């Protein structure tokens, strides 16, 4: 025990620290570009702040908080996220009395007692931003743009942005009722967690990861059907601003987020390659939160990105890039005669400058394609008995999945053309 760290908590050792610093510096640089200034709030807050702020029916508050009684008998909690504490600081120091908007960012550790797995820790770090005092859809678009520019600057390009509106206290109750009416007759088919959530927090049923719940969610009513006019106008505004800024997004009507404070805009950026915990950045608007925490009615919007997940995503990309740079063509032969002939094709390709590797033992096509994928090759050259007899080979593009047949005699000129079009080196 003495020499073991608590489960779900990690050391950041000296060999990793430079990458952390690089990411944090990029976050600071990007925030300066967008006019955000840094705030640092305590890791410990009064437990009530999270009950009120994050929401009593969320998984975070119900199951995941590190809560304890301090020596003075007060209930305190290690912050599970950054927004509630930031709102508390905004209200406590009366920033609402000064000029608006107030644009803050923070970087620091957060704590959630979750089941640890790849991309999910009990202590993790967030870079987050919050804008107080702006209800304009332009602010939503600015926050999203900052998030994407940050991701791009650290090397995570081309990630999908998902967008939704979760409505407001006017239209969400109508939606909740519609969802309950849809799900009640299906209750017996829901997973245990969802059955429990149905009465208290039915929106959460939409993003349950279990197969059966996902299939039921596919036909559930969508919030777009019941948004009130003001939410609709806001949502359209956000999209127009994003379009104008050339920011691509996918509307995901099942995107609801795990915190209760959201109103209207909700968004996430997902990197699927890092697995089930692929959301690298998430956020949204929270127009009721400042008031909930004791301040005057003040709109707000922000996001947070999980630094461990960003690092995981960067590692994946670097591995992909390395693998991709090593091999151009992976040769696959099916049958002994084809295997002999492949030896000839491989030699000719290599002499034309192509980086080609092959399978040696006769394995199934499936196993060899798997090996081809693992090698990072861009092309698989497939030679079966039938192709051999006809004097052709199959070239499959492993990234795109499309394939074509080529007379063997044209293989070298195909490769030369590939090289000229920037394919090889
Ligand atoms: P969240 O979606 O709960 O939102 O967390 C934001 C990001 O923190 C996630 O997308 C993920 O990258 C990372 N994260 C969350 N939990 C873990 C975990 N257990 N291990 C590793 N990474 C994790 C919020 O926290 C909101 N406060 C975001 C926000 C700011 N909304 C408005 N303003």
XYZ file of C-alpha atoms and ligand atoms in Angstrom:
458
model
C 0.000 0.000 0.000
C 2.691 2.431 1.032
C 4.359 2.278 -2.349
C 1.219 2.321 -4.419
C -0.752 5.336 -5.537
C -4.547 5.354 -5.000
C -6.546 3.711 -7.796
C -7.399 6.041 -10.665
C -4.697 8.564 -9.717
C -1.524 9.023 -11.741
C 1.947 10.432 -11.391
C 3.050 12.722 -14.171
C 6.713 11.773 -14.355
C 9.507 13.995 -15.668
C 9.495 12.363 -19.112
C 5.840 13.338 -19.561
C 5.983 16.791 -18.018
C 7.231 18.587 -21.173
C 4.141 17.476 -23.121
C 1.864 18.682 -20.302
C 3.641 22.012 -20.303
C 3.357 22.299 -24.045
C -0.401 21.686 -23.945
C -0.909 24.131 -21.081
C 1.154 26.791 -22.837
C -0.873 26.324 -26.001
C -4.084 26.711 -23.974
C -2.768 29.969 -22.466
C -1.646 31.298 -25.831
C -4.983 30.498 -27.442
C -6.908 32.084 -24.551
C -4.874 35.283 -24.896
C -5.787 35.357 -28.576
C -9.488 35.221 -27.660
C -9.271 37.630 -24.715
C -9.664 35.161 -21.820
C -7.790 35.644 -18.539
C -6.799 33.023 -15.991
C -8.575 32.259 -12.735
C -7.490 29.730 -10.102
C -10.074 28.531 -7.619
C -9.630 26.060 -4.715
C -9.826 22.319 -5.326
C -12.052 22.111 -2.230
C -15.504 23.702 -2.123
C -18.568 23.438 0.100
C -20.460 20.309 -0.924
C -23.670 22.278 -1.356
C -22.160 24.189 -4.271
C -22.113 21.013 -6.344
C -25.573 19.892 -5.229
C -26.905 23.212 -6.443
C -24.525 23.738 -9.326
C -23.969 20.369 -10.948
C -27.407 18.989 -10.022
C -28.622 16.484 -7.450
C -29.800 13.920 -9.987
C -26.523 13.686 -11.894
C -24.202 10.670 -11.641
C -21.455 13.038 -10.530
C -23.310 14.247 -7.434
C -25.067 10.962 -6.671
C -22.141 8.597 -7.001
C -18.848 10.182 -7.868
C -17.915 12.949 -5.434
C -15.057 12.835 -2.955
C -16.979 14.317 -0.039
C -15.866 14.437 3.584
C -16.431 16.339 6.796
C -13.555 18.638 7.742
C -12.304 19.115 11.269
C -14.756 21.958 11.772
C -17.691 19.645 10.964
C -18.436 21.140 7.506
C -19.115 18.988 4.488
C -16.570 19.743 1.768
C -15.933 18.157 -1.631
C -12.981 17.875 -3.982
C -14.226 19.636 -7.113
C -15.522 17.182 -9.723
C -15.450 19.903 -12.417
C -14.487 23.542 -12.783
C -17.629 25.455 -13.723
C -19.378 25.513 -10.334
C -16.316 26.897 -8.496
C -15.732 29.476 -11.201
C -19.340 30.644 -10.935
C -18.978 30.795 -7.159
C -15.892 33.010 -7.524
C -17.675 35.253 -10.049
C -20.553 35.770 -7.622
C -18.481 35.965 -4.425
C -16.203 38.674 -5.849
C -19.168 40.501 -7.432
C -17.782 40.434 -10.954
C -21.394 40.824 -12.124
C -21.143 44.465 -11.000
C -18.324 45.258 -13.437
C -18.261 45.383 -17.200
C -19.488 42.299 -19.001
C -18.713 39.842 -20.434
C -16.200 38.308 -18.055
C -14.051 35.755 -19.880
C -12.066 33.343 -17.715
C -10.053 30.175 -18.200
C -8.607 27.642 -15.774
C -6.334 24.620 -15.800
C -6.238 22.179 -12.916
C -7.049 18.848 -11.309
C -10.615 17.559 -10.865
C -11.785 14.498 -8.928
C -14.500 11.968 -9.682
C -14.875 8.577 -8.054
C -15.503 6.719 -11.317
C -14.503 3.240 -12.437
C -11.011 3.810 -13.873
C -10.348 2.750 -17.457
C -8.439 4.091 -20.452
C -9.227 7.815 -20.618
C -11.027 7.833 -17.273
C -9.234 8.617 -14.027
C -10.306 9.589 -10.542
C -7.966 12.543 -10.559
C -7.824 14.125 -14.000
C -7.053 17.581 -15.348
C -9.186 20.025 -17.230
C -8.503 23.091 -19.277
C -11.773 25.020 -19.205
C -13.141 28.403 -20.230
C -16.238 30.296 -19.083
C -17.926 33.450 -20.414
C -20.292 35.288 -18.058
C -22.758 37.962 -19.068
C -23.206 37.224 -22.779
C -26.356 35.684 -24.200
C -25.457 36.382 -27.820
C -25.073 33.262 -30.026
C -21.810 34.891 -31.136
C -20.433 34.021 -27.678
C -21.381 30.356 -28.154
C -19.604 30.320 -31.507
C -16.558 32.073 -30.055
C -16.217 29.536 -27.252
C -16.551 26.639 -29.701
C -14.029 28.228 -32.073
C -11.549 28.665 -29.220
C -11.929 24.992 -28.292
C -11.339 23.810 -31.840
C -8.405 26.187 -32.415
C -6.814 24.894 -29.225
C -7.258 21.274 -30.303
C -5.821 22.030 -33.705
C -2.865 23.900 -32.215
C -1.843 20.905 -30.101
C -2.110 18.657 -33.179
C -5.636 17.267 -32.965
C -7.077 18.288 -36.309
C -10.185 17.115 -38.066
C -12.166 16.079 -34.991
C -15.956 16.015 -35.231
C -17.967 18.676 -33.427
C -21.396 17.552 -32.240
C -24.026 20.112 -31.444
C -27.473 20.155 -29.894
C -29.842 22.392 -27.988
C -31.121 21.067 -24.672
C -33.787 23.761 -24.365
C -34.541 25.920 -21.350
C -36.859 25.870 -18.292
C -39.751 26.780 -20.628
C -39.455 23.954 -23.128
C -37.442 21.259 -21.371
C -40.289 20.211 -19.013
C -42.444 19.568 -22.086
C -39.667 17.462 -23.548
C -39.169 15.552 -20.292
C -42.843 14.622 -20.304
C -42.694 13.496 -23.911
C -39.687 11.354 -23.175
C -41.344 9.813 -20.133
C -44.480 9.083 -22.142
C -42.327 7.373 -24.790
C -40.234 5.346 -22.365
C -42.793 4.308 -19.729
C -44.338 1.509 -21.818
C -40.788 0.311 -22.634
C -39.561 0.365 -19.043
C -39.037 -3.376 -18.742
C -36.580 -3.331 -21.621
C -34.396 -0.554 -20.182
C -31.193 -1.224 -18.246
C -31.388 -0.877 -14.450
C -29.757 2.560 -14.388
C -32.128 3.955 -17.005
C -35.184 2.521 -15.291
C -34.107 4.439 -12.205
C -33.394 7.629 -14.147
C -36.691 7.602 -16.017
C -38.658 9.610 -13.447
C -35.857 11.818 -12.133
C -33.724 12.643 -15.163
C -35.212 11.176 -18.346
C -32.890 13.130 -20.683
C -30.001 10.964 -19.531
C -31.657 7.931 -21.110
C -30.698 9.315 -24.483
C -26.976 8.880 -23.995
C -26.897 5.507 -22.224
C -24.183 3.410 -23.866
C -25.927 0.031 -23.460
C -27.021 -1.540 -26.722
C -30.667 -2.047 -25.779
C -31.067 1.528 -24.491
C -29.348 2.883 -27.587
C -31.770 1.083 -29.857
C -34.728 2.468 -27.895
C -33.237 5.972 -27.934
C -33.063 5.867 -31.726
C -36.844 6.284 -31.955
C -37.324 8.582 -28.961
C -38.869 12.029 -29.526
C -36.284 14.683 -30.323
C -35.967 17.977 -28.486
C -36.005 19.902 -31.760
C -39.738 19.097 -31.926
C -40.526 21.042 -28.757
C -37.964 23.863 -28.519
C -39.621 27.152 -27.587
C -39.307 30.032 -30.088
C -36.551 31.786 -28.110
C -34.427 28.603 -27.938
C -35.021 27.957 -31.612
C -33.875 31.454 -32.567
C -30.781 31.081 -30.400
C -29.952 27.694 -31.890
C -30.298 28.991 -35.440
C -28.120 31.941 -34.499
C -25.354 29.675 -33.200
C -25.394 27.679 -36.431
C -25.206 30.814 -38.561
C -22.202 32.072 -36.630
C -20.498 28.677 -36.911
C -21.197 28.515 -40.646
C -19.726 31.951 -41.111
C -16.594 30.897 -39.227
C -16.295 27.749 -41.434
C -16.794 25.469 -38.467
C -18.305 22.137 -39.450
C -20.667 20.424 -36.991
C -23.021 17.511 -36.803
C -26.383 17.955 -35.132
C -26.767 15.171 -32.582
C -30.279 15.257 -31.078
C -29.198 12.713 -28.439
C -26.392 14.865 -27.067
C -27.549 15.790 -23.550
C -24.349 16.009 -21.417
C -23.943 14.714 -17.877
C -24.499 17.899 -15.920
C -27.846 19.486 -15.119
C -26.977 23.138 -15.569
C -27.062 23.301 -19.344
C -29.572 25.409 -21.222
C -29.780 25.684 -25.013
C -26.387 25.032 -26.614
C -24.617 21.751 -25.766
C -21.583 20.490 -27.671
C -18.867 17.863 -27.614
C -15.759 16.996 -29.565
C -15.111 13.285 -29.848
C -12.006 11.329 -30.853
C -13.354 7.857 -31.543
C -9.925 6.286 -31.957
C -9.229 6.420 -28.212
C -12.190 4.210 -27.329
C -15.354 4.492 -25.279
C -14.080 7.514 -23.330
C -13.545 9.481 -26.509
C -15.029 12.863 -25.597
C -11.999 15.111 -25.418
C -13.918 18.364 -24.929
C -17.459 19.180 -23.850
C -19.452 22.211 -22.881
C -22.504 24.337 -23.300
C -24.575 27.260 -22.158
C -25.819 27.558 -18.556
C -28.074 30.593 -18.289
C -29.561 29.692 -14.901
C -26.433 28.705 -13.002
C -25.191 32.063 -11.698
C -28.616 32.721 -10.189
C -28.780 29.191 -8.765
C -25.515 29.858 -6.933
C -26.835 33.148 -5.493
C -25.943 35.815 -8.065
C -28.188 37.940 -10.271
C -29.605 36.331 -13.450
C -26.549 36.099 -15.698
C -26.072 34.015 -18.836
C -22.977 31.854 -19.140
C -21.278 29.488 -21.548
C -18.082 27.450 -21.515
C -16.315 24.164 -22.123
C -13.714 21.925 -20.555
C -11.223 19.586 -22.194
C -9.709 16.589 -20.399
C -5.924 16.834 -20.624
C -5.290 13.088 -20.104
C -7.630 12.309 -23.004
C -5.902 14.853 -25.211
C -2.574 13.190 -24.468
C -4.059 9.770 -25.219
C -5.400 11.062 -28.528
C -2.059 12.647 -29.428
C -0.233 9.389 -28.675
C -2.604 7.483 -30.931
C -2.023 9.902 -33.745
C 1.721 9.836 -33.339
C 1.708 6.038 -33.427
C -0.505 6.079 -36.514
C 1.757 8.573 -38.191
C 4.843 6.535 -37.408
C 3.268 3.322 -38.648
C 1.944 5.046 -41.752
C 5.355 6.396 -42.642
C 7.050 3.006 -42.521
C 5.140 0.921 -45.044
C 3.550 1.699 -48.399
C 2.359 -1.718 -49.564
C 1.579 -4.882 -47.632
C 1.690 -8.027 -49.775
C -0.880 -10.761 -49.185
C -0.722 -14.117 -50.962
C -3.391 -16.807 -50.828
C -1.933 -20.192 -51.705
C 1.559 -21.538 -52.339
C 1.856 -20.584 -55.993
C 0.603 -17.069 -55.293
C 3.134 -16.799 -52.499
C 5.981 -17.590 -54.894
C 4.747 -15.063 -57.390
C 4.348 -12.407 -54.692
C 8.075 -12.650 -53.973
C 8.692 -11.384 -57.500
C 6.218 -8.507 -57.227
C 7.600 -7.418 -53.880
C 11.155 -7.278 -55.216
C 10.128 -5.259 -58.264
C 8.125 -2.811 -56.133
C 11.007 -2.337 -53.693
C 13.420 -1.688 -56.529
C 11.075 1.126 -57.606
C 11.482 2.701 -54.162
C 8.302 1.311 -52.605
C 8.441 0.296 -48.949
C 6.837 -3.101 -49.162
C 6.438 -5.849 -46.563
C 4.512 -9.118 -46.694
C 3.058 -11.995 -44.713
C 5.178 -15.120 -44.700
C 3.168 -17.975 -43.274
C 0.070 -18.910 -45.285
C -2.781 -17.435 -43.245
C -6.390 -16.576 -43.971
C -7.181 -13.402 -45.904
C -8.750 -11.957 -42.762
C -5.643 -12.549 -40.643
C -3.394 -11.094 -43.316
C -5.588 -8.008 -43.736
C -5.392 -7.493 -40.004
C -1.603 -7.665 -40.174
C -1.716 -5.196 -43.072
C -3.757 -2.793 -40.953
C -1.362 -3.159 -38.070
C 1.613 -2.412 -40.310
C 0.145 1.001 -41.114
C 0.525 0.340 -44.871
C -1.557 2.470 -47.166
C -2.116 -0.321 -49.686
C -2.648 -4.064 -49.559
C -1.574 -5.993 -52.631
C -3.656 -9.170 -52.726
C -2.768 -12.127 -54.905
C -4.979 -15.212 -54.878
C -4.885 -18.272 -57.154
C -7.544 -16.854 -59.429
C -5.718 -13.526 -59.828
C -2.439 -15.345 -60.417
C -3.945 -17.380 -63.259
C -5.372 -14.236 -64.845
C -2.131 -12.268 -64.445
C -3.686 -9.569 -62.255
C -3.319 -8.300 -58.671
C -5.796 -6.585 -56.357
C -4.837 -3.284 -54.786
C -6.867 -2.318 -51.755
C -6.655 1.177 -50.285
C -6.503 0.436 -46.561
C -7.511 3.911 -45.482
C -10.486 4.293 -47.826
C -11.439 0.622 -48.223
C -11.943 0.749 -52.021
C -10.062 -1.695 -54.225
C -9.269 -2.348 -57.849
C -7.759 -4.957 -60.057
C -4.595 -4.215 -61.998
C -2.702 -6.265 -64.588
C 0.550 -7.357 -62.921
C 2.500 -5.749 -65.747
C 1.160 -2.340 -64.708
C 2.108 -2.612 -61.057
C 5.394 -0.751 -61.299
C 3.951 2.076 -63.360
C 1.075 2.310 -60.841
C 3.648 2.768 -58.108
C 5.579 5.378 -60.081
C 2.368 7.341 -60.569
C 1.528 7.043 -56.871
C 4.929 8.504 -56.026
C 4.486 11.358 -58.448
C 1.152 12.216 -56.873
C 2.823 12.509 -53.505
C 1.879 9.043 -52.290
C 5.313 7.592 -51.625
C 8.792 8.825 -50.843
P -17.632 17.210 -18.567
O -18.178 16.732 -19.868
O -18.111 16.517 -17.353
O -17.944 18.756 -18.489
O -16.057 17.137 -18.611
C -15.327 17.793 -19.613
C -14.194 16.919 -20.097
O -13.382 16.493 -18.997
C -14.645 15.605 -20.732
O -15.015 15.794 -22.080
C -13.404 14.765 -20.605
O -12.488 15.079 -21.633
C -12.835 15.213 -19.273
N -13.213 14.253 -18.205
C -14.364 14.182 -17.517
N -14.313 13.189 -16.609
C -13.106 12.598 -16.744
C -12.450 11.493 -16.086
N -13.019 10.818 -15.089
N -11.191 11.168 -16.499
C -10.594 11.859 -17.493
N -11.158 12.903 -18.130
C -12.400 13.263 -17.763
C -17.572 19.558 -17.470
O -16.833 19.227 -16.595
C -18.109 20.970 -17.581
N -17.694 21.721 -16.393
C -17.636 21.631 -18.844
C -18.166 23.017 -18.997
C -17.529 24.170 -18.736
N -19.394 23.322 -19.386
C -19.531 24.659 -19.364
N -18.413 25.159 -18.975
